[in-house]
XYZ file of C-alpha atoms in Angstrom:
685
model
C -2.224 -21.063 -24.517
C -4.202 -19.397 -20.894
C -7.498 -20.873 -22.072
C -5.821 -24.895 -22.135
C -7.809 -27.358 -20.809
C -7.121 -29.882 -17.956
C -6.726 -32.176 -20.554
C -3.576 -29.935 -22.320
C -1.526 -31.106 -19.458
C 0.985 -34.168 -20.070
C 0.253 -36.064 -17.142
C -2.369 -35.983 -14.215
C 0.043 -35.165 -11.608
C 3.741 -33.329 -13.227
C 4.634 -32.284 -9.576
C 2.927 -34.360 -6.780
C 5.555 -32.712 -4.018
C 4.874 -28.622 -5.363
C 1.471 -27.385 -4.950
C -0.076 -25.808 -7.930
C -2.958 -23.082 -7.334
C -6.414 -24.963 -8.873
C -7.033 -21.410 -9.345
C -4.264 -19.985 -11.146
C -5.739 -22.648 -13.316
C -8.456 -21.768 -13.872
C -8.392 -17.720 -13.622
C -6.601 -15.209 -15.668
C -6.518 -12.392 -13.097
C -6.389 -8.356 -14.340
C -4.236 -7.166 -12.395
C -4.047 -3.411 -13.799
C -7.493 -1.880 -13.788
C -9.419 1.025 -12.264
C -12.685 0.486 -11.312
C -15.655 3.388 -10.920
C -16.841 3.846 -7.639
C -19.408 4.953 -5.376
C -18.882 8.448 -3.804
C -22.374 10.058 -2.286
C -23.357 13.649 -1.713
C -26.730 14.438 0.695
C -29.138 13.510 -1.625
C -27.377 10.740 -4.637
C -25.001 8.607 -5.016
C -23.050 7.957 -7.797
C -20.584 5.856 -9.564
C -20.557 2.008 -10.047
C -21.303 -0.947 -8.585
C -21.183 -4.776 -8.319
C -23.442 -6.654 -6.698
C -21.784 -8.966 -3.382
C -20.309 -11.902 -5.324
C -19.385 -9.609 -8.455
C -20.994 -9.761 -11.844
C -19.672 -12.213 -15.001
C -21.096 -11.715 -18.025
C -19.586 -13.572 -21.531
C -16.902 -10.731 -23.309
C -18.004 -9.723 -25.791
C -15.599 -6.525 -28.209
C -17.447 -3.420 -28.759
C -15.948 -1.347 -31.575
C -18.877 -0.305 -32.993
C -21.503 1.046 -32.403
C -23.982 -2.069 -33.827
C -21.758 -4.723 -31.796
C -23.196 -2.934 -28.459
C -26.388 -2.940 -30.451
C -26.126 -6.919 -30.586
C -24.998 -7.508 -27.521
C -27.644 -5.864 -25.426
C -30.601 -7.320 -27.825
C -29.392 -10.446 -30.012
C -27.153 -12.414 -28.263
C -27.772 -15.734 -27.410
C -25.869 -16.468 -24.619
C -27.034 -13.079 -22.117
C -25.436 -11.432 -19.725
C -22.818 -10.023 -21.528
C -19.196 -8.225 -20.117
C -19.401 -5.504 -23.068
C -15.191 -4.582 -23.637
C -15.975 -1.206 -24.961
C -13.188 1.062 -27.023
C -12.583 4.485 -26.236
C -14.074 6.668 -28.293
C -17.490 5.050 -27.509
C -17.494 6.109 -24.241
C -19.881 8.275 -23.713
C -23.296 9.112 -21.959
C -25.644 7.527 -24.537
C -23.046 4.223 -24.717
C -23.360 4.356 -21.055
C -27.025 4.220 -20.881
C -26.983 1.873 -23.385
C -25.991 -0.642 -21.129
C -28.699 -0.495 -18.452
C -30.615 3.033 -17.287
C -29.067 4.839 -14.436
C -30.995 6.403 -11.600
C -30.324 9.311 -9.075
C -28.602 11.085 -11.613
C -27.385 15.146 -10.834
C -28.443 15.595 -14.335
C -26.784 19.031 -14.440
C -23.503 19.248 -11.959
C -20.884 18.198 -14.341
C -21.601 21.268 -17.406
C -22.101 23.961 -14.721
C -20.027 23.181 -11.823
C -19.927 26.845 -10.619
C -21.242 28.639 -7.509
C -23.465 30.855 -8.090
C -27.271 30.694 -6.538
C -30.210 32.506 -5.277
C -27.928 34.080 -2.516
C -25.084 34.777 -4.604
C -26.228 36.660 -8.310
C -29.097 34.427 -9.073
C -29.286 35.389 -12.463
C -26.085 33.617 -13.196
C -27.210 30.886 -11.183
C -27.716 27.290 -13.103
C -25.403 28.598 -15.533
C -27.311 31.647 -17.208
C -25.271 33.714 -19.034
C -22.204 31.256 -19.708
C -22.321 27.194 -19.798
C -18.354 26.955 -18.944
C -18.612 22.997 -20.226
C -20.197 22.222 -23.331
C -18.456 18.840 -23.376
C -19.681 17.441 -20.140
C -22.101 14.619 -20.288
C -22.811 14.508 -16.757
C -21.915 10.199 -17.139
C -19.280 11.053 -13.838
C -22.257 12.277 -11.608
C -24.560 9.324 -12.352
C -25.631 5.740 -10.958
C -24.936 3.204 -12.017
C -25.955 -0.719 -10.558
C -23.547 -2.633 -12.535
C -20.037 -2.865 -12.504
C -17.262 -0.295 -15.050
C -13.403 -1.434 -15.251
C -10.676 0.327 -16.923
C -7.721 -1.554 -18.535
C -5.071 0.131 -18.023
C -2.608 -2.467 -19.357
C -2.500 -2.808 -23.051
C -1.001 -6.280 -22.756
C -4.146 -7.524 -20.462
C -6.857 -5.632 -23.266
C -5.374 -8.291 -25.590
C -4.964 -11.464 -23.698
C -8.913 -10.418 -22.951
C -9.769 -10.026 -27.484
C -7.531 -13.085 -28.122
C -9.790 -15.191 -25.701
C -12.732 -13.434 -27.346
C -11.403 -14.406 -30.895
C -10.963 -17.719 -30.021
C -13.439 -18.753 -27.922
C -16.919 -16.852 -28.775
C -16.331 -15.317 -32.099
C -18.949 -18.559 -34.461
C -16.439 -20.332 -36.753
C -19.422 -19.622 -39.165
C -20.808 -16.088 -38.844
C -23.893 -15.526 -38.753
C -24.285 -18.777 -36.015
C -24.137 -18.970 -32.103
C -20.318 -19.866 -31.211
C -19.794 -22.667 -29.461
C -19.204 -24.218 -25.978
C -17.058 -23.097 -23.727
C -16.854 -18.764 -23.914
C -14.223 -16.662 -22.581
C -15.691 -15.032 -20.238
C -15.457 -12.438 -17.072
C -16.009 -11.831 -13.435
C -16.122 -8.185 -11.804
C -16.174 -7.294 -8.735
C -16.575 -4.128 -6.775
C -19.115 -4.178 -4.250
C -19.961 -0.984 -2.147
C -20.763 -1.254 0.976
C -22.315 2.810 1.162
C -25.518 3.560 -0.091
C -28.425 6.454 -0.977
C -26.712 8.978 0.422
C -23.653 10.536 2.549
C -26.901 11.429 5.385
C -26.932 7.364 5.560
C -24.064 5.520 5.318
C -22.275 8.107 8.210
C -25.888 7.779 9.936
C -24.416 4.023 10.029
C -21.335 4.461 10.439
C -21.617 6.483 13.752
C -23.746 3.950 15.104
C -21.676 1.490 14.530
C -18.583 3.554 16.261
C -21.177 3.881 19.328
C -22.220 0.520 19.460
C -20.132 -1.644 18.475
C -16.207 -2.660 19.666
C -15.939 -3.822 15.910
C -16.999 -1.123 13.781
C -17.842 -1.324 9.889
C -17.684 2.228 8.874
C -19.356 2.316 5.168
C -18.049 5.670 4.011
C -15.204 8.051 4.671
C -15.559 12.163 3.494
C -13.193 13.298 0.812
C -10.030 15.468 2.958
C -6.892 16.208 2.715
C -4.802 19.765 2.987
C -4.702 22.886 1.705
C -0.558 23.788 1.333
C 0.378 26.899 1.835
C 2.979 29.622 2.805
C 4.004 33.234 2.887
C 6.338 35.508 1.128
C 6.822 36.824 4.667
C 6.816 34.800 7.350
C 4.426 34.032 9.760
C 3.742 32.714 13.125
C 0.807 29.712 12.376
C -0.116 29.617 15.775
C -0.296 33.824 15.948
C -2.782 35.752 14.324
C -2.469 38.238 12.089
C -3.498 42.403 13.248
C -6.489 42.981 11.280
C -5.914 46.082 9.790
C -2.816 44.424 8.146
C -3.515 43.446 4.221
C -2.037 40.885 2.082
C -2.104 39.692 -1.188
C -3.902 35.455 -2.013
C -2.472 34.222 -4.652
C -4.232 30.603 -5.458
C -5.137 27.429 -7.556
C -6.575 24.481 -7.130
C -4.671 20.767 -6.868
C -6.854 18.150 -7.187
C -8.698 15.913 -10.482
C -11.099 13.967 -11.085
C -12.113 11.177 -13.402
C -14.612 8.494 -14.043
C -12.642 6.010 -12.701
C -11.196 5.815 -8.669
C -7.822 7.285 -8.356
C -7.421 8.145 -12.033
C -7.278 11.772 -12.517
C -4.088 13.711 -14.372
C -5.903 16.982 -14.881
C -3.491 18.170 -16.859
C -5.045 21.015 -17.776
C -8.205 20.799 -15.275
C -5.209 21.641 -12.011
C -1.526 20.672 -13.152
C -0.990 23.652 -15.436
C -1.850 26.028 -12.877
C -0.409 25.380 -9.976
C 3.348 24.572 -11.549
C 2.520 28.663 -12.930
C 1.527 29.325 -9.310
C 4.852 27.489 -7.879
C 7.300 28.838 -10.823
C 5.857 32.475 -9.224
C 6.524 31.726 -5.937
C 10.217 30.785 -6.639
C 10.846 33.715 -9.129
C 9.078 36.147 -6.237
C 10.869 34.669 -2.996
C 13.707 35.249 -5.589
C 13.664 38.646 -6.667
C 15.294 41.854 -4.843
C 13.578 43.349 -2.178
C 10.430 40.754 -1.750
C 11.128 39.878 1.674
C 10.772 43.778 2.757
C 7.847 44.529 0.822
C 4.359 46.876 2.724
C 2.315 43.690 2.005
C 2.446 40.240 2.477
C 1.943 37.502 -0.235
C -0.156 34.042 0.876
C 0.386 31.272 -1.652
C -2.275 28.799 -1.639
C -3.028 25.214 -3.018
C -6.293 24.183 -2.480
C -7.509 20.205 -1.962
C -10.533 19.010 -2.846
C -12.392 21.488 -5.424
C -13.699 19.249 -7.395
C -15.856 18.054 -5.132
C -17.754 20.606 -4.223
C -14.646 23.156 -2.796
C -13.371 21.536 -0.071
C -10.333 23.088 0.257
C -11.017 27.076 0.071
C -14.797 26.500 1.696
C -12.710 24.832 4.985
C -9.657 27.922 4.851
C -12.681 30.408 4.870
C -14.839 28.529 7.606
C -11.089 28.383 9.977
C -10.675 32.094 9.067
C -14.664 32.827 10.070
C -13.979 30.933 13.312
C -9.814 32.097 13.829
C -8.742 29.002 13.515
C -5.848 30.141 10.994
C -3.283 32.837 11.041
C -5.514 35.002 8.753
C -9.099 36.435 8.963
C -11.015 38.076 5.725
C -10.613 41.131 6.618
C -6.835 40.444 5.872
C -6.977 39.625 2.059
C -6.482 43.295 0.382
C -6.940 41.340 -3.233
C -6.901 37.721 -4.508
C -5.775 36.656 -7.929
C -6.579 33.405 -8.890
C -5.091 30.861 -11.701
C -8.003 28.725 -13.582
C -6.981 26.340 -16.304
C -3.929 28.524 -18.689
C -2.564 25.523 -19.978
C -4.452 26.054 -23.428
C -3.931 29.892 -24.566
C -4.439 30.978 -27.869
C -2.511 33.321 -29.307
C -0.875 33.394 -26.247
C -3.761 35.179 -24.046
C -4.924 35.050 -20.736
C -8.610 36.063 -19.523
C -9.210 37.965 -16.515
C -12.354 37.532 -14.778
C -14.319 39.029 -11.951
C -17.197 39.058 -10.227
C -20.060 41.199 -11.541
C -22.084 41.060 -8.127
C -18.827 42.563 -6.040
C -18.641 44.726 -8.396
C -21.545 46.772 -8.059
C -20.012 48.022 -4.724
C -18.089 51.485 -6.154
C -14.873 51.011 -3.462
C -14.680 47.254 -4.331
C -15.030 48.464 -8.522
C -12.322 50.503 -7.790
C -10.573 48.176 -6.242
C -10.646 45.954 -8.985
C -10.116 48.582 -11.895
C -6.724 49.168 -9.697
C -5.980 45.197 -9.729
C -6.704 44.894 -13.780
C -4.671 47.926 -14.285
C -1.325 46.199 -12.248
C -1.937 43.011 -14.186
C -1.808 45.152 -17.418
C 1.041 47.117 -16.451
C 3.035 43.275 -15.703
C 2.258 41.946 -19.319
C 4.652 43.979 -21.763
C 7.683 41.277 -21.904
C 6.307 38.296 -20.041
C 5.018 36.892 -23.590
C 1.438 37.092 -22.015
C -1.625 39.302 -23.192
C -4.538 39.830 -21.273
C -8.150 40.608 -22.219
C -10.778 41.453 -20.402
C -14.167 39.660 -20.585
C -16.327 42.743 -19.016
C -17.759 43.321 -17.171
C -21.080 41.645 -17.136
C -20.144 37.984 -17.682
C -19.629 36.092 -14.379
C -16.664 34.249 -13.082
C -15.353 30.791 -14.435
C -16.062 27.996 -11.528
C -12.959 29.291 -9.528
C -12.288 28.800 -5.616
C -12.711 32.580 -5.150
C -16.563 32.304 -5.171
C -16.641 30.773 -1.475
C -14.610 34.252 -0.672
C -17.062 36.048 -2.239
C -19.862 33.998 -0.706
C -18.331 35.638 3.233
C -17.031 38.522 1.938
C -16.520 41.449 -1.145
C -13.356 41.150 -1.801
C -11.164 42.665 -5.243
C -9.618 39.711 -7.082
C -9.438 38.540 -10.620
C -9.137 34.967 -12.171
C -6.923 34.395 -15.186
C -7.807 31.260 -17.632
C -7.173 30.519 -20.564
C -10.884 30.608 -21.874
C -13.066 33.582 -21.999
C -16.341 31.421 -21.983
C -16.430 28.552 -22.390
C -13.763 25.947 -21.320
C -10.316 25.044 -24.281
C -10.099 22.003 -22.472
C -11.937 18.816 -23.874
C -11.045 16.327 -21.665
C -11.854 18.298 -18.533
C -11.998 15.947 -15.647
C -11.939 13.030 -17.593
C -8.838 10.368 -17.977
C -7.735 12.072 -21.543
C -6.534 15.566 -20.157
C -2.942 14.314 -19.299
C 0.446 15.926 -20.880
C -0.316 15.483 -24.143
C -3.737 17.358 -23.747
C -1.944 20.648 -22.748
C 0.616 19.899 -25.671
C 3.449 18.618 -23.972
C 6.066 16.244 -26.422
C 9.687 15.954 -26.541
C 12.112 14.526 -29.326
C 12.495 10.645 -29.630
C 15.115 8.470 -27.985
C 15.755 10.873 -24.857
C 15.806 8.962 -21.715
C 13.977 9.814 -18.867
C 16.249 11.819 -17.657
C 16.552 13.590 -20.625
C 13.496 14.035 -20.619
C 13.376 15.439 -16.956
C 15.697 18.631 -17.887
C 14.227 18.925 -21.893
C 12.131 22.224 -21.937
C 9.103 21.361 -23.711
C 7.282 24.344 -25.157
C 4.422 23.902 -22.504
C 7.204 24.505 -20.290
C 7.712 27.809 -21.695
C 4.095 28.800 -22.050
C 3.775 28.117 -18.209
C 6.444 30.006 -17.384
C 5.596 32.863 -18.838
C 2.191 32.576 -17.049
C 4.537 32.218 -13.389
C 6.328 35.260 -14.855
C 3.485 37.538 -15.088
C 1.976 36.606 -11.887
C 4.718 37.173 -9.994
C 5.441 40.981 -11.796
C 1.613 41.276 -10.480
C 2.141 40.111 -7.148
C 5.517 42.255 -6.194
C 3.461 45.539 -7.574
C 0.679 44.780 -5.839
C 2.885 44.076 -2.865
C 3.676 47.695 -2.694
C 6.817 46.967 -4.488
C 7.933 50.219 -6.855
C 11.195 49.092 -8.473
C 11.123 47.571 -12.099
C 10.243 44.486 -12.307
C 11.345 43.271 -15.839
C 14.250 41.041 -13.866
C 11.729 39.361 -12.230
C 11.501 35.853 -13.890
C 10.075 32.042 -13.498
C 12.670 29.397 -14.710
C 11.549 26.974 -17.658
C 13.817 24.833 -16.513
C 11.756 24.767 -13.015
C 8.672 24.357 -14.774
C 9.395 21.532 -17.549
C 10.615 19.845 -14.241
C 7.307 20.035 -12.459
C 5.252 19.168 -15.257
C 7.484 16.330 -16.030
C 7.431 15.199 -12.055
C 3.522 15.857 -11.268
C 2.161 14.513 -15.315
C 4.628 11.546 -16.321
C 6.911 9.849 -13.622
C 7.172 11.362 -10.033
C 9.802 9.021 -8.999
C 12.598 11.148 -10.620
C 15.934 12.147 -9.765
C 14.752 15.830 -9.032
C 11.934 15.160 -7.042
C 13.893 12.239 -5.109
C 16.054 14.819 -3.781
C 13.597 17.174 -2.625
C 11.754 15.110 -0.175
C 12.614 13.288 3.402
C 14.359 9.992 3.504
C 10.956 8.530 5.229
C 8.866 9.858 1.793
C 10.516 7.402 -0.996
C 6.752 5.631 -0.392
C 5.150 8.724 -2.003
C 7.073 9.102 -4.990
C 5.847 6.509 -8.339
C 5.532 6.142 -12.197
C 1.862 7.344 -12.263
C 1.159 10.157 -10.507
C -2.267 10.669 -9.760
C -4.862 14.033 -8.160
C -7.732 12.689 -6.584
C -8.204 14.174 -3.212
C -9.145 10.545 -1.884
C -9.765 9.338 1.655
C -6.636 9.353 3.309
C -4.253 12.233 3.937
C -1.878 13.431 3.199
C -1.856 12.397 -0.241
C 1.312 11.682 -2.342
C 0.561 14.752 -3.992
C -0.038 17.071 -1.168
C 3.925 15.536 0.048
C 5.148 16.199 -3.097
C 3.507 20.066 -3.155
C 4.474 20.894 0.160
C 8.141 19.303 -0.770
C 7.988 21.094 -3.668
C 7.538 24.798 -2.533
C 10.024 24.210 0.577
C 12.161 23.744 -1.304
C 11.810 26.642 -3.962
C 11.226 29.047 -1.774
C 12.935 27.840 0.959
C 16.931 28.189 2.206
C 19.337 25.744 3.010
C 21.010 25.914 6.465
C 24.120 24.484 7.801
C 22.286 22.457 10.223
C 23.040 18.564 11.288
C 20.128 16.142 11.256
C 19.454 16.184 14.796
C 19.450 20.266 15.050
C 17.073 19.867 11.690
C 14.437 17.551 12.638
C 14.462 18.865 16.068
C 14.133 22.809 15.709
C 12.226 23.408 18.461
C 15.541 22.924 20.743
C 17.231 26.405 19.845
C 15.253 28.817 19.995
C 17.024 30.694 17.716
C 15.369 28.956 14.591
C 12.222 30.310 14.988
C 10.656 26.878 14.921
C 7.344 29.335 15.217
C 8.067 31.142 12.123
C 9.699 28.062 10.092
C 9.666 24.840 8.978
C 12.751 22.278 8.852
C 12.896 19.408 6.551
C 16.031 17.232 6.356
C 15.726 16.399 3.080
C 17.413 13.105 1.027
C 19.587 16.128 -1.235
C 20.956 15.634 -4.942
C 23.286 12.964 -6.335
C 27.351 12.591 -4.734
C 28.717 13.334 -8.303
C 28.026 9.957 -11.031
C 28.336 7.593 -6.663
C 24.499 6.790 -6.140
C 25.430 8.507 -2.680
C 23.627 11.521 -1.999
C 24.408 14.544 -0.452
C 21.480 15.501 2.406
C 20.734 18.643 4.205
C 18.668 20.997 5.499
C 15.195 23.109 4.057
C 13.954 25.830 5.642
C 10.715 27.235 4.276
C 8.054 29.093 5.540
C 5.330 25.907 3.741
C 2.691 25.065 6.456
C -0.372 22.798 5.779
C -4.313 23.347 7.123
C -7.690 20.733 6.752
C -9.717 20.436 3.603
C -12.030 18.867 5.493
C -15.271 20.118 4.839
C -17.002 21.793 7.975
C -20.226 19.940 6.949
C -18.410 17.120 8.720
C -16.652 19.355 11.607
C -19.992 20.338 12.339
C -22.178 16.823 11.494
C -25.039 18.376 9.172
C -24.189 16.080 6.765
C -27.102 17.022 4.786
C -25.258 20.676 4.652
C -26.384 22.400 1.027
C -23.709 25.129 1.877
C -20.852 22.797 2.798
C -19.597 19.916 0.606
C -21.039 17.117 1.586
C -18.902 14.129 -0.509
C -18.242 10.533 0.449
C -16.748 7.520 -0.907
C -18.168 4.022 0.077
C -15.534 1.611 1.369
C -15.256 -1.716 -0.192
C -13.488 -5.374 0.406
C -12.423 -6.360 -2.344
C -12.113 -5.028 -6.036
C -11.116 -7.511 -8.437
C -11.155 -8.343 -12.133
C -10.702 -11.982 -14.034
C -11.486 -13.737 -17.029
C -11.956 -17.893 -17.368
C -13.542 -20.323 -19.523
C -17.583 -20.667 -18.703
C -19.251 -24.277 -20.129
C -23.162 -24.323 -20.914
C -25.281 -24.148 -18.663
C -26.951 -27.610 -19.658
C -22.885 -29.191 -18.861
C -22.599 -27.289 -15.699
C -26.588 -28.567 -14.339
C -25.142 -32.141 -15.500
C -21.937 -31.638 -14.009
C -23.832 -31.097 -11.042
C -25.984 -33.609 -10.539
C -22.996 -36.276 -11.146
C -21.938 -34.625 -8.218
C -24.827 -34.552 -5.815
C -24.731 -38.204 -7.302
C -21.550 -39.074 -6.307
C -22.272 -37.666 -3.316
C -25.127 -39.479 -2.085
C -23.823 -42.863 -3.235
C -20.662 -42.244 -1.151
C -22.911 -41.417 1.619
C -25.071 -44.621 0.899
C -21.458 -46.914 1.348
C -20.362 -45.311 4.375
C -23.008 -45.347 6.425
C -25.702 -48.022 5.311
C -26.216 -51.136 8.500
C -23.999 -53.973 8.097
C -25.308 -57.134 7.004
C -24.721 -60.526 8.291
C -21.881 -63.431 7.212
C -23.114 -66.855 6.692
C -20.378 -68.612 7.555
C -18.910 -66.505 9.874
C -22.391 -65.828 11.978
C -20.006 -63.950 15.378
C -19.254 -61.675 12.485
C -20.263 -59.190 9.704
C -19.266 -57.948 6.162
C -19.332 -54.722 4.724
C -21.656 -54.482 1.692
C -19.546 -52.066 -0.323
C -16.308 -54.705 0.374
C -13.088 -52.961 -1.073
C -11.216 -55.949 -3.433
C -8.365 -54.526 -2.093
C -8.626 -55.843 1.573
C -8.522 -59.441 2.560
C -11.696 -60.043 3.625
C -10.763 -62.835 6.447
C -7.662 -64.089 8.616
C -6.821 -66.530 6.607
C -5.516 -64.145 3.502
C -3.124 -62.395 6.396
C 0.174 -62.816 6.244
C 2.482 -64.254 8.972
C 4.525 -62.132 10.994
């Protein structure tokens, strides 16, 4: 099969005229993998890395804990490469493979932002442990490579090679060579901390013509829009108040760029998108006394990059709004796993000690409760003594006391058993489709999860309408389940679908892929951000009858008010059953703002106030399997090769000796029998 030896080929040179890579005959590459990579902050490094040339070991399949113990202590052919089943993917399992160092022990179970300055009685998870199932393994530093196998066929290939070569014929005996081995290469350039790697990169950039950067800050863009247009280059008057509705966009897992985040992020921002669409379509919404700002924060997984940057920009007047413009704050936390259709209204007990703020928070809770009947969502109050769950709202509270509520599906600890892991997928939030549906039919099929999240969007849209000063009944405001089910399918299962294709610009086809991921990364804007911008623009914007030239250059026409709106020339839907599309121009108020931590703008890489997360650079990520011979055979092969080399050198460079029959000539000491050694044997022409 793939483990054949040289003798398995029918002839030494079956096709002398066709090149055939020797490497392809020796190695089988594993092309569908995701590595654990190195991340750094102001004080630590976390993640994994291999040695410079990669780490190699004999494959050992571990299906139960006893198999792991055998490889660690009894195996006769170390080192081993462990193929670990998903159910053994745990902190204890990893710690058995090697002792990590520089670990951030308590970060993952308690990712809140209460501190000695703001609510010391709630700092370090005092009062609530939000994620008790969190082991912290994602925040450890492992000095060896760990890869995720994403293709079942490749996993089966490895197991077949293991069974064919590494399982002894006699139980209890040592397997015989050759053995099936694996090489993992994921050497990381950065080390120690963000302070160290950014200093190295800075020195390289200053004194080198071709600098070698060793790490990059995690960054992207926040996506924001408003119910009524805002001049992106102007300033909102200080006396004006608006309602800010927010949620997070990004997620994370142990493995690089594998971050489905179904419950952690997608369910929330899909609900907010549906609420924005429902509110924009509500009668009289554009004439409400107060404006509504929708913000989708990026990088919140890594110490709230997006929200801390927006607060910083508001304080530095680099954003159209200031903190004093925010009259109320509504945030959607994890909302996809509701029990009995209940959402919990979390508030901050520290800011509510101020009577004015407490009064406004009570009014906010009353509006939410009045918006609940008929929406399908029941609301509950966990009480004023409980702290806020991890949320972007906390970054705003550090700067200013703002009345606000965080809606979530949990009162205390998370219902999400797979928070920030590879298993937080569509199945985790109950997305199920009848068998036999085509991808296009799945796109349009309204799941129960979509119905439930549409109810959350309905509640939020009605509450925002009332908070913005709307006095009309809100029963007619309702989020569209069809839109929600399309959003869930696109952001969790397959973004390369017909609906998303109709919403993007013609030059954005590359952002559509079959496996959506929501890791913030170091290249921006990410696919998720670009898709979110396009979706929000199409859901809340209007289609105008403009030519492509007018749409792509609105500054030439003052009537288009390019300072208030963005214009997108989108591909549009398919024209009937043909493959051609009906393109058009969409006008919306969707904008982007930086989601780069202020620590990097201020060059305060050791900051304890702002996020300092960076990602290491690397040159090659590779995994492959092959057959390895015994050490004795390797040494014998090496010795024979060196002997042949020495003999070749002797034959090539030894001095020529005289021939007694021909005193004036010399004969090689190592003559070639095929070459005539006298002129009489050479045929004459």
